[in-house]
């Protein structure tokens, strides 16, 4: 006798969340909260999220309570469109040697082969790597686990400096909060920026968070400057990004030589003045592309790049997409008939 379907909402994108003993409650909850908040213009939920386990029943968390899981992982993984693996402090440890029970390894591999999207939060990346899903792919995990991850999985291109990665239908994210960034990224991919931004607004989190990685990042809100020796120059530069800015000019604002200013700037900002200016100009261009209908050449001028060709070159190098592709992503969420594009 066959089992009844795990998912019951026709037309919704099906997300299976794999809960293992020691699962982090925050990660388990944020997936349901974010995907569960995504709705179309008619208010209908766009996702159906179910929690599953290899052995349904009580699943320990890393807190002082357990969660009762009713769905079988084997069936849920087979029916899902997206499979998400949260972290487990109990199982995701380098000392485990990357061991993964063959049935789960095979089920995850089969899910990817069949075209399902597979994602992990935090050290859930150890599970994907142990299943062989990250071989030759770019991935990330919590920075504290990076050394152990590299030792266990040398064939994975680990980047511990980013919030999340996406490579060939497999996505990974860093620590717990980065799971929010990852989920919002997937919602943007599935249903557009308008839906993702509304989910972020309802959850009271930023729709885009600066992470230093080549991804679609909204212009970061400048941090409140402390009394550092180059803060005034940085604040002034942000107000004059459309103008030619020289090192001599910025150094003069702080009454320093160019050499001293450059050294102190790097000590305080972590990058050179030229690198910092380029990042801020790319971020300004992203903001204008997303929020205005200005032609690319005018966006380039307003961001201080001068020409559209220069803007295209810098955006491609910085975030991996052209200005027109970026605008299409963030201004193309709504279809001509007002429907939400999938």
Tab-separated table of C-alpha atoms in Angstrom:
chain	number	residue	atom	x	y	z
A	1	UNK	CA	0.000	0.000	0.000
A	2	UNK	CA	1.499	3.379	-1.015
A	3	UNK	CA	2.066	6.230	1.366
A	4	UNK	CA	0.039	9.423	1.105
A	5	UNK	CA	1.890	12.410	-0.337
A	6	UNK	CA	3.996	14.478	2.041
A	7	UNK	CA	3.105	17.728	0.256
A	8	UNK	CA	-0.514	18.689	-0.183
A	9	UNK	CA	-0.627	22.165	-1.755
A	10	UNK	CA	-0.747	21.952	-5.583
A	11	UNK	CA	1.312	24.569	-7.393
A	12	UNK	CA	3.420	25.598	-4.398
A	13	UNK	CA	7.190	25.214	-4.429
A	14	UNK	CA	7.898	22.253	-2.131
A	15	UNK	CA	10.679	22.608	0.466
A	16	UNK	CA	11.827	19.641	2.560
A	17	UNK	CA	13.851	20.533	5.660
A	18	UNK	CA	15.962	17.672	6.979
A	19	UNK	CA	16.054	17.646	10.789
A	20	UNK	CA	18.802	15.587	12.419
A	21	UNK	CA	19.585	15.036	16.091
A	22	UNK	CA	21.206	18.171	17.483
A	23	UNK	CA	19.518	20.449	14.952
A	24	UNK	CA	19.724	24.167	15.712
A	25	UNK	CA	16.193	25.437	16.443
A	26	UNK	CA	16.888	28.857	14.943
A	27	UNK	CA	17.843	27.340	11.616
A	28	UNK	CA	14.860	25.025	11.608
A	29	UNK	CA	12.514	27.889	12.407
A	30	UNK	CA	13.921	30.498	10.053
A	31	UNK	CA	13.302	28.288	7.029
A	32	UNK	CA	9.632	27.931	7.914
A	33	UNK	CA	9.309	31.617	8.776
A	34	UNK	CA	10.882	32.973	5.609
A	35	UNK	CA	9.531	30.582	3.010
A	36	UNK	CA	6.220	30.448	4.830
A	37	UNK	CA	5.868	34.240	4.582
A	38	UNK	CA	6.293	34.365	0.810
A	39	UNK	CA	2.982	35.056	-0.902
A	40	UNK	CA	1.720	36.060	-4.317
A	41	UNK	CA	-0.334	39.142	-5.092
A	42	UNK	CA	-3.476	37.203	-4.264
A	43	UNK	CA	-2.075	36.335	-0.841
A	44	UNK	CA	-1.672	32.648	-1.647
A	45	UNK	CA	1.430	30.990	-0.134
A	46	UNK	CA	4.148	30.381	-2.712
A	47	UNK	CA	5.898	27.614	-0.768
A	48	UNK	CA	4.923	24.544	1.185
A	49	UNK	CA	7.535	23.644	3.807
A	50	UNK	CA	7.693	20.323	5.637
A	51	UNK	CA	10.161	19.026	8.194
A	52	UNK	CA	11.396	15.484	7.750
A	53	UNK	CA	13.770	13.039	9.437
A	54	UNK	CA	15.407	9.751	8.531
A	55	UNK	CA	13.474	8.249	11.445
A	56	UNK	CA	10.221	10.155	12.134
A	57	UNK	CA	9.543	10.842	15.785
A	58	UNK	CA	11.298	12.948	18.446
A	59	UNK	CA	14.403	14.715	17.137
A	60	UNK	CA	16.778	16.260	19.661
A	61	UNK	CA	17.758	19.893	19.235
A	62	UNK	CA	20.816	21.580	20.702
A	63	UNK	CA	18.481	23.284	23.197
A	64	UNK	CA	16.571	21.722	26.091
A	65	UNK	CA	13.660	20.517	23.975
A	66	UNK	CA	12.982	18.126	21.134
A	67	UNK	CA	10.821	18.501	18.038
A	68	UNK	CA	8.406	15.844	16.880
A	69	UNK	CA	8.844	15.122	13.170
A	70	UNK	CA	6.142	13.152	11.380
A	71	UNK	CA	7.437	13.028	7.810
A	72	UNK	CA	9.913	10.493	6.435
A	73	UNK	CA	12.992	11.983	4.810
A	74	UNK	CA	12.998	9.376	2.081
A	75	UNK	CA	9.567	10.337	0.816
A	76	UNK	CA	9.938	14.085	1.427
A	77	UNK	CA	13.255	14.270	-0.424
A	78	UNK	CA	11.748	12.435	-3.366
A	79	UNK	CA	8.780	14.819	-3.616
A	80	UNK	CA	10.512	18.133	-2.834
A	81	UNK	CA	11.628	20.848	-5.241
A	82	UNK	CA	14.179	22.153	-2.735
A	83	UNK	CA	15.959	20.168	-0.007
A	84	UNK	CA	17.465	22.156	2.842
A	85	UNK	CA	19.863	20.760	5.459
A	86	UNK	CA	20.223	22.829	8.661
A	87	UNK	CA	23.221	22.398	10.951
A	88	UNK	CA	23.489	19.904	13.782
A	89	UNK	CA	25.952	20.566	16.595
A	90	UNK	CA	25.642	16.904	17.454
A	91	UNK	CA	26.554	15.455	14.070
A	92	UNK	CA	28.403	18.128	12.069
A	93	UNK	CA	31.851	17.865	13.617
A	94	UNK	CA	35.173	17.376	11.826
A	95	UNK	CA	35.961	14.493	14.158
A	96	UNK	CA	33.116	12.542	12.558
A	97	UNK	CA	35.359	12.114	9.547
A	98	UNK	CA	32.680	13.208	7.141
A	99	UNK	CA	30.767	9.982	7.733
A	100	UNK	CA	27.275	9.913	6.307
A	101	UNK	CA	24.952	6.921	6.348
A	102	UNK	CA	24.780	5.475	2.815
A	103	UNK	CA	20.959	5.671	2.526
A	104	UNK	CA	20.950	9.413	3.210
A	105	UNK	CA	23.987	9.987	1.023
A	106	UNK	CA	22.307	8.159	-1.848
A	107	UNK	CA	19.005	9.985	-1.346
A	108	UNK	CA	20.698	13.408	-1.463
A	109	UNK	CA	22.704	12.450	-4.537
A	110	UNK	CA	19.563	11.179	-6.240
A	111	UNK	CA	17.729	14.389	-5.404
A	112	UNK	CA	20.420	16.479	-7.075
A	113	UNK	CA	20.545	14.218	-10.132
A	114	UNK	CA	16.808	14.582	-10.565
A	115	UNK	CA	17.133	18.373	-10.738
A	116	UNK	CA	16.156	19.313	-7.204
A	117	UNK	CA	17.826	22.281	-5.536
A	118	UNK	CA	19.930	21.301	-2.518
A	119	UNK	CA	20.957	23.810	0.144
A	120	UNK	CA	22.616	23.842	3.552
A	121	UNK	CA	22.833	26.233	6.463
A	122	UNK	CA	26.027	26.599	8.490
A	123	UNK	CA	27.739	23.232	9.064
A	124	UNK	CA	24.994	21.458	7.166
A	125	UNK	CA	27.545	21.833	4.349
A	126	UNK	CA	29.409	18.878	5.914
A	127	UNK	CA	26.444	16.669	4.974
A	128	UNK	CA	26.391	17.871	1.383
A	129	UNK	CA	30.143	17.443	1.086
A	130	UNK	CA	30.068	13.953	2.597
A	131	UNK	CA	27.414	13.034	0.039
A	132	UNK	CA	29.765	14.160	-2.720
A	133	UNK	CA	27.482	17.009	-3.796
A	134	UNK	CA	30.144	19.692	-3.348
A	135	UNK	CA	33.047	18.061	-5.163
A	136	UNK	CA	34.510	20.629	-7.528
A	137	UNK	CA	31.975	23.220	-6.433
A	138	UNK	CA	32.312	26.484	-4.566
A	139	UNK	CA	30.870	26.302	-1.053
A	140	UNK	CA	30.992	27.899	2.359
A	141	UNK	CA	30.334	26.987	5.981
A	142	UNK	CA	30.794	28.550	9.394
A	143	UNK	CA	34.250	30.102	9.615
A	144	UNK	CA	35.036	28.188	12.798
A	145	UNK	CA	34.581	24.910	10.934
A	146	UNK	CA	36.469	25.951	7.795
A	147	UNK	CA	39.789	24.343	8.714
A	148	UNK	CA	38.211	20.999	9.540
A	149	UNK	CA	36.074	21.187	6.403
A	150	UNK	CA	39.082	21.774	4.164
A	151	UNK	CA	40.919	18.891	5.794
A	152	UNK	CA	38.026	16.506	5.209
A	153	UNK	CA	36.952	17.701	1.777
A	154	UNK	CA	39.947	19.037	-0.189
A	155	UNK	CA	38.057	18.695	-3.485
A	156	UNK	CA	35.591	21.410	-2.454
A	157	UNK	CA	36.396	25.032	-3.312
A	158	UNK	CA	35.625	26.396	0.153
A	159	UNK	CA	35.276	30.154	0.567
A	160	UNK	CA	34.864	30.923	4.251
A	161	UNK	CA	34.574	34.685	3.666
A	162	UNK	CA	31.122	34.782	2.078
A	163	UNK	CA	27.584	34.654	3.409
A	164	UNK	CA	26.396	32.075	0.898
A	165	UNK	CA	27.281	30.405	-2.386
A	166	UNK	CA	25.398	28.962	-5.329
A	167	UNK	CA	27.021	26.537	-7.742
A	168	UNK	CA	25.184	24.210	-10.085
A	169	UNK	CA	21.974	23.898	-8.108
A	170	UNK	CA	23.778	23.417	-4.788
A	171	UNK	CA	23.748	26.271	-2.281
A	172	UNK	CA	25.544	26.682	1.041
A	173	UNK	CA	25.537	29.384	3.687
A	174	UNK	CA	27.728	30.411	6.572
A	175	UNK	CA	26.545	30.740	10.202
A	176	UNK	CA	22.957	30.668	11.411
A	177	UNK	CA	22.052	34.234	10.444
A	178	UNK	CA	23.490	33.664	6.964
A	179	UNK	CA	20.717	31.113	6.517
A	180	UNK	CA	18.374	34.097	6.353
A	181	UNK	CA	20.439	35.598	3.544
A	182	UNK	CA	20.393	32.267	1.738
A	183	UNK	CA	16.632	31.805	2.022
A	184	UNK	CA	15.969	35.351	0.807
A	185	UNK	CA	18.325	34.712	-2.097
A	186	UNK	CA	16.389	31.582	-3.072
A	187	UNK	CA	13.075	33.432	-2.784
A	188	UNK	CA	14.453	36.164	-5.062
A	189	UNK	CA	15.554	33.510	-7.547
A	190	UNK	CA	12.161	31.814	-7.482
A	191	UNK	CA	9.704	34.707	-7.370
A	192	UNK	CA	11.617	37.978	-7.764
A	193	UNK	CA	12.935	40.774	-5.616
A	194	UNK	CA	9.507	42.209	-4.770
A	195	UNK	CA	8.422	39.022	-3.002
A	196	UNK	CA	11.775	38.597	-1.240
A	197	UNK	CA	11.780	42.212	-0.086
A	198	UNK	CA	8.286	41.821	1.350
A	199	UNK	CA	9.356	38.681	3.223
A	200	UNK	CA	12.372	40.564	4.594
A	201	UNK	CA	10.187	43.493	5.615
A	202	UNK	CA	7.715	41.236	7.422
A	203	UNK	CA	10.561	39.454	9.202
A	204	UNK	CA	12.287	42.754	10.034
A	205	UNK	CA	15.598	41.814	8.401
A	206	UNK	CA	17.504	43.522	5.578
A	207	UNK	CA	16.732	42.060	2.135
A	208	UNK	CA	20.420	42.248	1.251
A	209	UNK	CA	23.384	42.150	3.595
A	210	UNK	CA	26.949	43.199	2.866
A	211	UNK	CA	29.180	40.155	2.926
A	212	UNK	CA	32.123	40.988	0.706
A	213	UNK	CA	31.134	38.311	-1.829
A	214	UNK	CA	30.338	38.622	-5.523
A	215	UNK	CA	26.588	38.482	-5.242
A	216	UNK	CA	23.630	40.779	-5.667
A	217	UNK	CA	24.186	43.133	-2.743
A	218	UNK	CA	22.271	46.319	-2.130
A	219	UNK	CA	24.359	49.390	-1.416
A	220	UNK	CA	25.346	49.024	2.235
A	221	UNK	CA	24.273	51.678	4.684
A	222	UNK	CA	27.515	53.391	5.744
A	223	UNK	CA	28.484	52.388	9.224
A	224	UNK	CA	28.550	55.002	11.900
A	225	UNK	CA	32.132	56.150	11.934
A	226	UNK	CA	34.118	56.201	15.105
A	227	UNK	CA	36.790	58.791	15.650
A	228	UNK	CA	39.188	57.079	13.261
A	229	UNK	CA	41.749	59.155	11.459
A	230	UNK	CA	40.254	58.654	7.985
A	231	UNK	CA	36.531	58.625	8.813
A	232	UNK	CA	35.900	62.212	7.711
A	233	UNK	CA	37.416	61.536	4.301
A	234	UNK	CA	35.268	58.435	3.871
A	235	UNK	CA	32.096	60.266	4.863
A	236	UNK	CA	32.924	63.102	2.450
A	237	UNK	CA	33.721	60.678	-0.362
A	238	UNK	CA	30.332	58.979	-0.007
A	239	UNK	CA	28.675	62.342	-0.659
A	240	UNK	CA	30.814	63.015	-3.746
A	241	UNK	CA	31.051	59.649	-5.497
A	242	UNK	CA	29.945	61.205	-8.786
A	243	UNK	CA	33.059	63.384	-8.847
A	244	UNK	CA	36.674	62.497	-9.664
A	245	UNK	CA	38.339	61.738	-6.334
A	246	UNK	CA	42.083	61.575	-5.882
A	247	UNK	CA	44.187	60.218	-3.047
A	248	UNK	CA	45.790	63.641	-2.639
A	249	UNK	CA	42.360	65.225	-2.264
A	250	UNK	CA	41.206	62.707	0.351
A	251	UNK	CA	44.470	62.878	2.262
A	252	UNK	CA	44.235	66.667	2.379
A	253	UNK	CA	40.855	66.404	4.097
A	254	UNK	CA	42.620	64.647	6.979
A	255	UNK	CA	45.725	66.894	6.790
A	256	UNK	CA	47.942	63.898	5.981
A	257	UNK	CA	50.449	62.977	3.348
A	258	UNK	CA	49.200	60.515	0.714
A	259	UNK	CA	51.505	57.854	2.101
A	260	UNK	CA	50.305	58.246	5.693
A	261	UNK	CA	46.658	58.473	4.640
A	262	UNK	CA	46.908	55.308	2.527
A	263	UNK	CA	48.523	53.370	5.365
A	264	UNK	CA	45.995	54.475	7.974
A	265	UNK	CA	43.060	54.006	5.617
A	266	UNK	CA	44.040	50.405	5.011
A	267	UNK	CA	44.520	49.788	8.729
A	268	UNK	CA	41.022	51.130	9.462
A	269	UNK	CA	38.999	49.974	6.426
A	270	UNK	CA	40.833	46.749	5.628
A	271	UNK	CA	41.273	47.714	1.955
A	272	UNK	CA	43.092	50.423	0.014
A	273	UNK	CA	41.344	53.746	-0.678
A	274	UNK	CA	41.018	52.837	-4.378
A	275	UNK	CA	39.449	49.467	-3.569
A	276	UNK	CA	37.063	51.086	-1.101
A	277	UNK	CA	35.994	53.755	-3.595
A	278	UNK	CA	35.346	51.149	-6.271
A	279	UNK	CA	33.178	49.115	-3.900
A	280	UNK	CA	31.171	52.162	-2.892
A	281	UNK	CA	30.677	53.188	-6.517
A	282	UNK	CA	29.507	49.715	-7.511
A	283	UNK	CA	27.120	49.750	-4.559
A	284	UNK	CA	25.789	53.177	-5.604
A	285	UNK	CA	25.273	51.903	-9.151
A	286	UNK	CA	23.386	48.850	-7.814
A	287	UNK	CA	21.092	51.132	-5.851
A	288	UNK	CA	20.361	53.320	-8.869
A	289	UNK	CA	19.807	50.353	-11.171
A	290	UNK	CA	17.343	48.866	-8.712
A	291	UNK	CA	15.504	52.006	-7.671
A	292	UNK	CA	15.500	54.215	-10.802
A	293	UNK	CA	14.955	53.990	-14.559
A	294	UNK	CA	18.066	56.018	-15.372
A	295	UNK	CA	19.928	54.830	-18.488
A	296	UNK	CA	23.113	52.887	-17.797
A	297	UNK	CA	25.318	55.786	-18.933
A	298	UNK	CA	23.651	58.135	-16.445
A	299	UNK	CA	23.953	55.555	-13.690
A	300	UNK	CA	27.648	55.263	-14.515
A	301	UNK	CA	28.090	59.021	-14.290
A	302	UNK	CA	26.188	59.297	-11.015
A	303	UNK	CA	28.266	56.508	-9.494
A	304	UNK	CA	31.552	58.061	-10.612
A	305	UNK	CA	32.498	55.575	-13.339
A	306	UNK	CA	32.148	58.095	-16.154
A	307	UNK	CA	31.025	55.745	-18.929
A	308	UNK	CA	28.692	52.793	-19.263
A	309	UNK	CA	31.593	50.672	-20.488
A	310	UNK	CA	33.556	51.387	-17.314
A	311	UNK	CA	30.526	50.561	-15.158
A	312	UNK	CA	29.990	47.282	-16.996
A	313	UNK	CA	33.618	46.328	-16.514
A	314	UNK	CA	33.597	47.060	-12.786
A	315	UNK	CA	30.249	45.387	-12.110
A	316	UNK	CA	31.277	42.267	-13.986
A	317	UNK	CA	34.511	42.093	-12.000
A	318	UNK	CA	32.836	42.863	-8.676
A	319	UNK	CA	29.537	40.952	-8.685
A	320	UNK	CA	29.741	38.877	-11.851
A	321	UNK	CA	26.842	40.446	-13.762
A	322	UNK	CA	26.309	43.336	-16.169
A	323	UNK	CA	24.255	46.429	-15.233
A	324	UNK	CA	21.427	45.310	-17.531
A	325	UNK	CA	21.372	41.810	-16.026
A	326	UNK	CA	21.343	43.242	-12.516
A	327	UNK	CA	18.485	45.607	-13.378
A	328	UNK	CA	16.516	42.796	-15.031
A	329	UNK	CA	16.778	40.758	-11.852
A	330	UNK	CA	15.699	43.493	-9.477
A	331	UNK	CA	13.282	45.439	-11.671
A	332	UNK	CA	11.785	42.412	-13.460
A	333	UNK	CA	9.926	40.713	-10.609
A	334	UNK	CA	6.460	41.715	-11.790
A	335	UNK	CA	5.019	40.484	-15.054
A	336	UNK	CA	3.143	42.812	-17.472
A	337	UNK	CA	-0.177	41.526	-16.167
A	338	UNK	CA	0.769	42.225	-12.535
A	339	UNK	CA	1.437	38.582	-11.728
A	340	UNK	CA	4.493	37.418	-9.859
A	341	UNK	CA	7.101	35.863	-12.134
A	342	UNK	CA	8.446	32.505	-11.062
